[in-house]
């Protein structure tokens, strides 16, 4: 049984021009409570295959901007999950948050609801780049949000940062890293900008040779600088894009990188259970219609299941390939099980 859960909350204050996730801006006020009800119906519909004997070790609320959600909605979702799972005493429950959508009072309410880890989407401490990213928050919002998080009793918290941004210099990236380090975070994630074709950035920067984008040699310098500065700050790289202080690794993301199984609920959510990957619809209207009321629980046999999700069975060889690919992202490397050894031509490695 899966021991981790991902829940997708798709509403945003603004839609970032580089974002290809299923997310929507400007619809949150009329849709969040309805969406919460739809999520609960999906959980109830899926969970006959689950067992209360399963101990959950991680839950991750991703988005979108989950911090727009009411803490009472998060508490309700966690209460529903407790009907189907035992929560491990050391369970990690993460919520993604954006500066400008949280304050001290709301953060405390998230803690009261059950959240014990916050991942905050700062992305950059360069005001000019922040405006280009269309993030919908200011540097001051970031500073206030970080200080508020540090005042409260979260078990852990993290920054998300992006490098390789249009017009970004090595000096600008170093300044962002140094500002981040000055807040003494227990965890930092730093990702190179990915240009996705179905986004505004994808139309502007059709390929990575665009003059505004840092080229490969500069990206390498940025990455090496990241390793150097974060290691000096006692943040050890444990995965290609993630650094943490001891005991602050993101347990939920380690589930992905170790190719473990996990449930997923919500719009466009991707789960992996019993050697099967499933992908929920990306169409918000379709998702809301399918799970709009509890009657669907009594009509599962009438569902057009192709509308709810797609399924892909992961065979033994593909599963091994994924374990190799993902295992090599981690600092301990890949454990060579016999099943993996049998697939490797060691003469080529030599």
mmCIF file of C-alpha atoms in Angstrom:
data_model
loop_
_atom_site.group_PDB
_atom_site.id
_atom_site.type_symbol
_atom_site.label_atom_id
_atom_site.label_comp_id
_atom_site.label_asym_id
_atom_site.label_seq_id
_atom_site.Cartn_x
_atom_site.Cartn_y
_atom_site.Cartn_z
ATOM 1 C CA UNK A 1 0.000 0.000 0.000
ATOM 2 C CA UNK A 2 1.099 3.507 -0.769
ATOM 3 C CA UNK A 3 2.337 5.492 2.216
ATOM 4 C CA UNK A 4 2.275 8.942 0.577
ATOM 5 C CA UNK A 5 -0.416 11.190 -0.877
ATOM 6 C CA UNK A 6 -0.295 14.149 -3.278
ATOM 7 C CA UNK A 7 -3.268 16.553 -3.404
ATOM 8 C CA UNK A 8 -3.485 19.137 -6.189
ATOM 9 C CA UNK A 9 -5.018 22.554 -5.453
ATOM 10 C CA UNK A 10 -5.054 24.427 -8.780
ATOM 11 C CA UNK A 11 -6.019 28.005 -7.905
ATOM 12 C CA UNK A 12 -3.545 30.884 -8.179
ATOM 13 C CA UNK A 13 -3.466 34.622 -7.643
ATOM 14 C CA UNK A 14 -1.636 35.054 -10.963
ATOM 15 C CA UNK A 15 -0.589 32.575 -13.656
ATOM 16 C CA UNK A 16 3.195 32.569 -14.057
ATOM 17 C CA UNK A 17 4.332 32.797 -17.704
ATOM 18 C CA UNK A 18 6.641 29.761 -17.359
ATOM 19 C CA UNK A 19 4.117 27.498 -15.588
ATOM 20 C CA UNK A 20 2.707 24.452 -17.381
ATOM 21 C CA UNK A 21 0.952 22.949 -14.352
ATOM 22 C CA UNK A 22 -2.834 22.686 -14.244
ATOM 23 C CA UNK A 23 -3.490 25.993 -12.487
ATOM 24 C CA UNK A 24 -5.953 28.856 -12.863
ATOM 25 C CA UNK A 25 -5.910 32.513 -11.788
ATOM 26 C CA UNK A 26 -8.917 34.631 -10.884
ATOM 27 C CA UNK A 27 -11.350 31.769 -10.212
ATOM 28 C CA UNK A 28 -10.546 30.990 -6.594
ATOM 29 C CA UNK A 29 -13.270 32.981 -4.833
ATOM 30 C CA UNK A 30 -16.177 31.092 -6.406
ATOM 31 C CA UNK A 31 -14.503 27.711 -6.869
ATOM 32 C CA UNK A 32 -12.349 26.700 -3.893
ATOM 33 C CA UNK A 33 -15.104 25.354 -1.639
ATOM 34 C CA UNK A 34 -16.723 23.496 -4.563
ATOM 35 C CA UNK A 35 -13.350 22.072 -5.499
ATOM 36 C CA UNK A 36 -12.787 20.873 -1.921
ATOM 37 C CA UNK A 37 -16.091 18.975 -2.072
ATOM 38 C CA UNK A 38 -15.045 17.436 -5.394
ATOM 39 C CA UNK A 39 -11.730 16.342 -3.874
ATOM 40 C CA UNK A 40 -13.516 14.699 -0.953
ATOM 41 C CA UNK A 41 -15.779 12.821 -3.365
ATOM 42 C CA UNK A 42 -12.767 11.631 -5.358
ATOM 43 C CA UNK A 43 -11.023 10.436 -2.191
ATOM 44 C CA UNK A 44 -14.137 8.503 -1.142
ATOM 45 C CA UNK A 45 -14.505 7.072 -4.642
ATOM 46 C CA UNK A 46 -10.896 5.847 -4.820
ATOM 47 C CA UNK A 47 -10.376 4.648 -1.293
ATOM 48 C CA UNK A 48 -12.199 1.296 -1.259
ATOM 49 C CA UNK A 49 -8.834 -0.046 -2.481
ATOM 50 C CA UNK A 50 -7.089 1.403 0.579
ATOM 51 C CA UNK A 51 -6.773 -0.065 4.037
ATOM 52 C CA UNK A 52 -6.846 1.580 7.473
ATOM 53 C CA UNK A 53 -3.818 -0.637 8.185
ATOM 54 C CA UNK A 54 -1.712 1.658 6.026
ATOM 55 C CA UNK A 55 0.367 4.241 7.874
ATOM 56 C CA UNK A 56 0.737 7.479 5.937
ATOM 57 C CA UNK A 57 4.231 8.972 6.194
ATOM 58 C CA UNK A 58 3.774 12.022 3.905
ATOM 59 C CA UNK A 59 1.039 14.248 2.469
ATOM 60 C CA UNK A 60 1.842 17.045 0.026
ATOM 61 C CA UNK A 61 -0.544 19.845 -0.979
ATOM 62 C CA UNK A 62 0.776 21.188 -4.289
ATOM 63 C CA UNK A 63 -0.557 23.493 -6.935
ATOM 64 C CA UNK A 64 -1.368 26.001 -8.050
ATOM 65 C CA UNK A 65 -1.067 28.023 -4.875
ATOM 66 C CA UNK A 66 -2.392 25.890 -2.004
ATOM 67 C CA UNK A 67 -1.890 28.743 0.486
ATOM 68 C CA UNK A 68 -4.886 30.486 -1.141
ATOM 69 C CA UNK A 69 -7.076 27.703 0.248
ATOM 70 C CA UNK A 70 -8.878 28.233 3.538
ATOM 71 C CA UNK A 71 -7.166 26.401 6.429
ATOM 72 C CA UNK A 72 -10.585 24.937 7.301
ATOM 73 C CA UNK A 73 -10.636 23.231 3.868
ATOM 74 C CA UNK A 74 -7.204 21.706 4.545
ATOM 75 C CA UNK A 75 -8.386 20.485 7.960
ATOM 76 C CA UNK A 76 -11.480 18.936 6.362
ATOM 77 C CA UNK A 77 -9.412 17.100 3.737
ATOM 78 C CA UNK A 78 -7.057 15.746 6.398
ATOM 79 C CA UNK A 79 -10.031 14.580 8.478
ATOM 80 C CA UNK A 80 -11.392 12.690 5.467
ATOM 81 C CA UNK A 81 -8.018 11.014 4.880
ATOM 82 C CA UNK A 82 -7.997 9.865 8.513
ATOM 83 C CA UNK A 83 -11.072 7.767 7.719
ATOM 84 C CA UNK A 84 -8.928 5.629 5.404
ATOM 85 C CA UNK A 85 -5.380 5.849 6.773
ATOM 86 C CA UNK A 86 -3.462 5.893 10.015
ATOM 87 C CA UNK A 87 -1.232 8.963 10.241
ATOM 88 C CA UNK A 88 2.339 8.056 11.225
ATOM 89 C CA UNK A 89 3.404 9.821 14.425
ATOM 90 C CA UNK A 90 6.201 11.516 12.431
ATOM 91 C CA UNK A 91 4.082 12.241 9.357
ATOM 92 C CA UNK A 92 5.313 15.091 7.143
ATOM 93 C CA UNK A 93 2.427 17.256 5.853
ATOM 94 C CA UNK A 94 3.647 19.916 3.417
ATOM 95 C CA UNK A 95 1.782 22.870 1.957
ATOM 96 C CA UNK A 96 3.149 24.978 -0.902
ATOM 97 C CA UNK A 97 2.746 28.699 -0.246
ATOM 98 C CA UNK A 98 3.436 31.912 -2.121
ATOM 99 C CA UNK A 99 4.424 35.213 -0.494
ATOM 100 C CA UNK A 100 1.513 37.639 -0.518
ATOM 101 C CA UNK A 101 -1.049 34.892 0.149
ATOM 102 C CA UNK A 102 -0.148 34.206 3.793
ATOM 103 C CA UNK A 103 0.187 36.090 7.044
ATOM 104 C CA UNK A 104 0.984 35.145 10.624
ATOM 105 C CA UNK A 105 -2.654 34.387 11.490
ATOM 106 C CA UNK A 106 -3.292 32.225 8.423
ATOM 107 C CA UNK A 107 -0.023 30.302 8.907
ATOM 108 C CA UNK A 108 -1.017 29.527 12.508
ATOM 109 C CA UNK A 109 -4.392 28.274 11.246
ATOM 110 C CA UNK A 110 -2.594 25.991 8.781
ATOM 111 C CA UNK A 111 -0.568 24.588 11.698
ATOM 112 C CA UNK A 112 -3.783 24.070 13.667
ATOM 113 C CA UNK A 113 -5.232 22.255 10.642
ATOM 114 C CA UNK A 114 -2.286 19.822 10.619
ATOM 115 C CA UNK A 115 0.333 21.337 8.297
ATOM 116 C CA UNK A 116 3.853 20.932 9.730
ATOM 117 C CA UNK A 117 6.027 21.858 6.740
ATOM 118 C CA UNK A 118 5.827 24.885 4.403
ATOM 119 C CA UNK A 119 7.474 25.184 0.979
ATOM 120 C CA UNK A 120 7.513 28.837 -0.031
ATOM 121 C CA UNK A 121 7.820 29.893 -3.679
ATOM 122 C CA UNK A 122 10.231 32.822 -3.430
ATOM 123 C CA UNK A 123 11.956 31.988 -6.790
ATOM 124 C CA UNK A 124 14.283 35.036 -6.761
ATOM 125 C CA UNK A 125 15.380 37.941 -4.564
ATOM 126 C CA UNK A 126 16.017 40.113 -7.647
ATOM 127 C CA UNK A 127 13.149 42.625 -7.883
ATOM 128 C CA UNK A 128 13.531 43.153 -11.641
ATOM 129 C CA UNK A 129 13.502 39.407 -12.353
ATOM 130 C CA UNK A 130 10.589 38.938 -9.964
ATOM 131 C CA UNK A 131 8.518 41.379 -12.026
ATOM 132 C CA UNK A 132 9.438 39.551 -15.247
ATOM 133 C CA UNK A 133 8.267 36.297 -13.676
ATOM 134 C CA UNK A 134 4.809 37.733 -12.995
ATOM 135 C CA UNK A 135 4.764 36.134 -9.558
ATOM 136 C CA UNK A 136 2.194 38.490 -8.042
ATOM 137 C CA UNK A 137 4.300 39.234 -4.957
ATOM 138 C CA UNK A 138 7.010 41.727 -4.045
ATOM 139 C CA UNK A 139 10.360 41.243 -2.337
ATOM 140 C CA UNK A 140 8.828 42.792 0.777
ATOM 141 C CA UNK A 141 6.104 40.114 0.677
ATOM 142 C CA UNK A 142 8.830 37.458 0.593
ATOM 143 C CA UNK A 143 10.701 38.959 3.545
ATOM 144 C CA UNK A 144 7.521 39.227 5.644
ATOM 145 C CA UNK A 145 6.397 35.681 4.781
ATOM 146 C CA UNK A 146 9.780 34.197 5.714
ATOM 147 C CA UNK A 147 9.914 36.040 9.029
ATOM 148 C CA UNK A 148 6.350 34.937 9.838
ATOM 149 C CA UNK A 149 7.199 31.298 9.074
ATOM 150 C CA UNK A 150 10.253 31.481 11.329
ATOM 151 C CA UNK A 151 8.121 32.785 14.234
ATOM 152 C CA UNK A 152 5.905 29.705 14.192
ATOM 153 C CA UNK A 153 6.301 26.083 15.185
ATOM 154 C CA UNK A 154 6.698 24.382 11.796
ATOM 155 C CA UNK A 155 8.679 21.148 11.907
ATOM 156 C CA UNK A 156 10.487 22.288 8.743
ATOM 157 C CA UNK A 157 10.242 24.753 5.872
ATOM 158 C CA UNK A 158 11.856 25.355 2.492
ATOM 159 C CA UNK A 159 12.516 27.886 -0.288
ATOM 160 C CA UNK A 160 11.942 27.242 -3.970
ATOM 161 C CA UNK A 161 14.404 29.166 -6.162
ATOM 162 C CA UNK A 162 14.852 29.310 -9.964
ATOM 163 C CA UNK A 163 18.045 29.991 -11.915
ATOM 164 C CA UNK A 164 18.615 30.342 -15.654
ATOM 165 C CA UNK A 165 16.023 33.132 -15.859
ATOM 166 C CA UNK A 166 15.918 35.540 -18.831
ATOM 167 C CA UNK A 167 18.574 38.221 -18.315
ATOM 168 C CA UNK A 168 19.845 36.642 -15.081
ATOM 169 C CA UNK A 169 23.553 37.061 -14.365
ATOM 170 C CA UNK A 170 25.833 35.022 -12.156
ATOM 171 C CA UNK A 171 26.072 38.008 -9.787
ATOM 172 C CA UNK A 172 22.280 38.247 -9.524
ATOM 173 C CA UNK A 173 22.000 34.518 -8.781
ATOM 174 C CA UNK A 174 24.743 34.780 -6.149
ATOM 175 C CA UNK A 175 22.880 37.656 -4.504
ATOM 176 C CA UNK A 176 19.675 35.569 -4.384
ATOM 177 C CA UNK A 177 21.546 32.617 -2.849
ATOM 178 C CA UNK A 178 23.236 34.806 -0.239
ATOM 179 C CA UNK A 179 19.933 36.436 0.734
ATOM 180 C CA UNK A 180 18.320 33.006 0.989
ATOM 181 C CA UNK A 181 21.139 31.714 3.192
ATOM 182 C CA UNK A 182 20.858 34.768 5.450
ATOM 183 C CA UNK A 183 17.422 33.515 6.580
ATOM 184 C CA UNK A 184 19.003 30.241 7.755
ATOM 185 C CA UNK A 185 16.493 27.932 6.022
ATOM 186 C CA UNK A 186 16.562 24.196 6.822
ATOM 187 C CA UNK A 187 15.929 23.301 3.153
ATOM 188 C CA UNK A 188 16.346 24.876 -0.301
ATOM 189 C CA UNK A 189 15.179 23.627 -3.692
ATOM 190 C CA UNK A 190 16.840 25.268 -6.724
ATOM 191 C CA UNK A 191 15.681 24.428 -10.227
ATOM 192 C CA UNK A 192 16.880 25.526 -13.653
ATOM 193 C CA UNK A 193 14.161 27.284 -15.628
ATOM 194 C CA UNK A 194 12.336 24.866 -17.906
ATOM 195 C CA UNK A 195 10.837 26.315 -21.095
ATOM 196 C CA UNK A 196 7.514 24.546 -21.699
ATOM 197 C CA UNK A 197 5.977 24.927 -25.172
ATOM 198 C CA UNK A 198 2.371 25.601 -24.072
ATOM 199 C CA UNK A 199 3.224 28.657 -21.973
ATOM 200 C CA UNK A 200 3.859 32.364 -22.701
ATOM 201 C CA UNK A 201 7.580 31.755 -22.117
ATOM 202 C CA UNK A 202 7.399 28.871 -24.574
ATOM 203 C CA UNK A 203 6.145 31.252 -27.251
ATOM 204 C CA UNK A 204 8.733 33.947 -26.462
ATOM 205 C CA UNK A 205 11.749 31.661 -25.922
ATOM 206 C CA UNK A 206 11.155 28.956 -28.503
ATOM 207 C CA UNK A 207 14.441 27.256 -27.682
ATOM 208 C CA UNK A 208 17.299 27.608 -25.228
ATOM 209 C CA UNK A 209 19.527 29.440 -27.741
ATOM 210 C CA UNK A 210 17.523 32.646 -27.240
ATOM 211 C CA UNK A 211 19.860 35.578 -26.531
ATOM 212 C CA UNK A 212 18.059 36.515 -23.283
ATOM 213 C CA UNK A 213 18.560 33.089 -21.717
ATOM 214 C CA UNK A 214 21.738 32.102 -19.846
ATOM 215 C CA UNK A 215 23.590 29.533 -21.952
ATOM 216 C CA UNK A 216 24.885 26.162 -20.832
ATOM 217 C CA UNK A 217 28.289 27.295 -19.548
ATOM 218 C CA UNK A 218 26.653 29.982 -17.388
ATOM 219 C CA UNK A 219 24.050 27.509 -16.115
ATOM 220 C CA UNK A 220 26.873 25.203 -15.062
ATOM 221 C CA UNK A 221 28.554 28.083 -13.223
ATOM 222 C CA UNK A 222 25.274 28.890 -11.469
ATOM 223 C CA UNK A 223 24.829 25.279 -10.390
ATOM 224 C CA UNK A 224 28.410 24.920 -9.135
ATOM 225 C CA UNK A 225 28.066 28.194 -7.232
ATOM 226 C CA UNK A 226 24.838 26.888 -5.657
ATOM 227 C CA UNK A 227 26.605 23.758 -4.424
ATOM 228 C CA UNK A 228 29.526 25.764 -3.074
ATOM 229 C CA UNK A 229 27.526 28.404 -1.172
ATOM 230 C CA UNK A 230 24.896 26.031 0.215
ATOM 231 C CA UNK A 231 27.466 23.512 1.390
ATOM 232 C CA UNK A 232 29.281 26.322 3.195
ATOM 233 C CA UNK A 233 25.951 27.143 4.894
ATOM 234 C CA UNK A 234 25.614 23.528 6.145
ATOM 235 C CA UNK A 235 23.005 22.671 3.503
ATOM 236 C CA UNK A 236 24.050 19.347 1.990
ATOM 237 C CA UNK A 237 22.916 18.341 -1.483
ATOM 238 C CA UNK A 238 20.962 15.102 -1.150
ATOM 239 C CA UNK A 239 19.339 15.249 -4.593
ATOM 240 C CA UNK A 240 20.228 17.033 -7.836
ATOM 241 C CA UNK A 241 18.086 20.102 -7.062
ATOM 242 C CA UNK A 242 17.663 19.870 -3.286
ATOM 243 C CA UNK A 243 19.814 20.808 -0.293
ATOM 244 C CA UNK A 244 19.011 20.480 3.392
ATOM 245 C CA UNK A 245 20.313 20.546 6.910
ATOM 246 C CA UNK A 246 20.511 17.143 8.620
ATOM 247 C CA UNK A 247 17.073 15.513 9.137
ATOM 248 C CA UNK A 248 15.307 18.142 6.992
ATOM 249 C CA UNK A 249 15.190 16.282 3.661
ATOM 250 C CA UNK A 250 11.784 16.410 1.963
ATOM 251 C CA UNK A 251 10.410 12.961 2.812
ATOM 252 C CA UNK A 252 7.586 13.298 0.316
ATOM 253 C CA UNK A 253 9.862 14.025 -2.641
ATOM 254 C CA UNK A 254 12.141 11.166 -1.588
ATOM 255 C CA UNK A 255 9.128 8.923 -2.157
ATOM 256 C CA UNK A 256 9.151 9.960 -5.843
ATOM 257 C CA UNK A 257 12.913 9.624 -6.241
ATOM 258 C CA UNK A 258 12.893 6.156 -4.690
ATOM 259 C CA UNK A 259 10.115 5.131 -7.133
ATOM 260 C CA UNK A 260 7.755 4.302 -4.271
ATOM 261 C CA UNK A 261 3.994 4.179 -4.755
ATOM 262 C CA UNK A 262 1.688 7.058 -3.807
ATOM 263 C CA UNK A 263 -1.923 8.120 -4.177
ATOM 264 C CA UNK A 264 -2.834 11.377 -5.895
ATOM 265 C CA UNK A 265 -6.087 13.326 -5.811
ATOM 266 C CA UNK A 266 -7.270 16.376 -7.693
ATOM 267 C CA UNK A 267 -7.137 17.953 -11.103
ATOM 268 C CA UNK A 268 -4.317 16.580 -13.291
ATOM 269 C CA UNK A 269 -2.919 14.635 -10.320
ATOM 270 C CA UNK A 270 -0.576 11.719 -11.130
ATOM 271 C CA UNK A 271 -0.541 8.674 -8.834
ATOM 272 C CA UNK A 272 1.380 5.387 -8.817
ATOM 273 C CA UNK A 273 -0.258 2.400 -7.093
ATOM 274 C CA UNK A 274 0.101 -1.354 -7.647
ATOM 275 C CA UNK A 275 2.442 -0.929 -10.644
ATOM 276 C CA UNK A 276 -0.062 1.383 -12.331
ATOM 277 C CA UNK A 277 0.321 5.084 -13.073
ATOM 278 C CA UNK A 278 -2.906 7.044 -13.279
ATOM 279 C CA UNK A 279 -3.437 10.585 -14.563
ATOM 280 C CA UNK A 280 -6.529 12.610 -13.701
ATOM 281 C CA UNK A 281 -8.164 14.857 -16.268
ATOM 282 C CA UNK A 282 -6.626 18.314 -16.734
ATOM 283 C CA UNK A 283 -10.008 19.872 -17.566
ATOM 284 C CA UNK A 284 -11.292 21.711 -14.468
ATOM 285 C CA UNK A 285 -14.922 21.818 -15.646
ATOM 286 C CA UNK A 286 -14.840 18.107 -16.434
ATOM 287 C CA UNK A 287 -13.286 17.240 -13.059
ATOM 288 C CA UNK A 288 -15.847 19.350 -11.150
ATOM 289 C CA UNK A 289 -18.762 17.826 -13.080
ATOM 290 C CA UNK A 290 -17.575 14.275 -12.446
ATOM 291 C CA UNK A 291 -17.109 14.766 -8.710
ATOM 292 C CA UNK A 292 -19.638 17.507 -7.977
ATOM 293 C CA UNK A 293 -21.785 15.484 -5.568
ATOM 294 C CA UNK A 294 -21.639 12.321 -3.513
ATOM 295 C CA UNK A 295 -24.034 10.512 -5.859
ATOM 296 C CA UNK A 296 -21.026 9.650 -7.988
ATOM 297 C CA UNK A 297 -19.962 7.271 -5.230
ATOM 298 C CA UNK A 298 -22.998 5.129 -5.999
ATOM 299 C CA UNK A 299 -22.554 5.435 -9.746
ATOM 300 C CA UNK A 300 -18.939 4.364 -10.215
ATOM 301 C CA UNK A 301 -19.973 1.647 -12.653
ATOM 302 C CA UNK A 302 -21.731 4.266 -14.791
ATOM 303 C CA UNK A 303 -18.704 6.526 -14.995
ATOM 304 C CA UNK A 304 -16.963 7.171 -18.236
ATOM 305 C CA UNK A 305 -13.669 6.250 -16.561
ATOM 306 C CA UNK A 306 -11.629 7.502 -19.516
ATOM 307 C CA UNK A 307 -12.802 10.992 -18.584
ATOM 308 C CA UNK A 308 -11.702 10.635 -14.981
ATOM 309 C CA UNK A 309 -8.266 9.242 -15.624
ATOM 310 C CA UNK A 310 -5.843 7.454 -17.867
ATOM 311 C CA UNK A 311 -3.959 4.407 -16.632
ATOM 312 C CA UNK A 312 -0.577 3.040 -17.678
ATOM 313 C CA UNK A 313 0.706 -0.282 -16.365
ATOM 314 C CA UNK A 314 4.412 -0.121 -15.496
ATOM 315 C CA UNK A 315 6.138 -3.395 -16.378
ATOM 316 C CA UNK A 316 9.164 -4.858 -14.610
ATOM 317 C CA UNK A 317 11.739 -3.491 -17.066
ATOM 318 C CA UNK A 318 10.223 0.020 -17.103
ATOM 319 C CA UNK A 319 10.065 -0.005 -13.301
ATOM 320 C CA UNK A 320 13.774 -0.883 -13.152
ATOM 321 C CA UNK A 321 14.608 1.874 -15.640
ATOM 322 C CA UNK A 322 12.757 4.389 -13.462
ATOM 323 C CA UNK A 323 14.537 3.202 -10.325
ATOM 324 C CA UNK A 324 17.893 3.627 -12.082
ATOM 325 C CA UNK A 325 17.009 7.065 -13.474
ATOM 326 C CA UNK A 326 15.593 8.338 -10.181
ATOM 327 C CA UNK A 327 18.156 6.641 -7.939
ATOM 328 C CA UNK A 328 20.986 8.370 -9.753
ATOM 329 C CA UNK A 329 19.467 11.748 -8.792
ATOM 330 C CA UNK A 330 20.180 11.011 -5.119
ATOM 331 C CA UNK A 331 23.513 11.604 -3.398
ATOM 332 C CA UNK A 332 23.763 7.996 -2.067
ATOM 333 C CA UNK A 333 23.416 6.831 -5.668
ATOM 334 C CA UNK A 334 21.775 3.623 -6.802
ATOM 335 C CA UNK A 335 21.587 0.456 -4.766
ATOM 336 C CA UNK A 336 22.491 -2.383 -7.127
ATOM 337 C CA UNK A 337 19.819 -4.974 -6.452
ATOM 338 C CA UNK A 338 20.227 -8.299 -8.242
ATOM 339 C CA UNK A 339 17.350 -7.378 -10.558
ATOM 340 C CA UNK A 340 19.257 -4.263 -11.637
ATOM 341 C CA UNK A 341 22.620 -6.010 -11.883
ATOM 342 C CA UNK A 342 21.107 -8.495 -14.310
ATOM 343 C CA UNK A 343 20.297 -5.629 -16.713
ATOM 344 C CA UNK A 344 23.699 -3.951 -16.647
ATOM 345 C CA UNK A 345 26.606 -4.619 -18.992
ATOM 346 C CA UNK A 346 29.443 -4.000 -16.528
ATOM 347 C CA UNK A 347 32.060 -4.140 -19.272
ATOM 348 C CA UNK A 348 30.604 -0.902 -20.655
ATOM 349 C CA UNK A 349 30.754 0.703 -17.232
ATOM 350 C CA UNK A 350 34.388 -0.366 -16.832
#
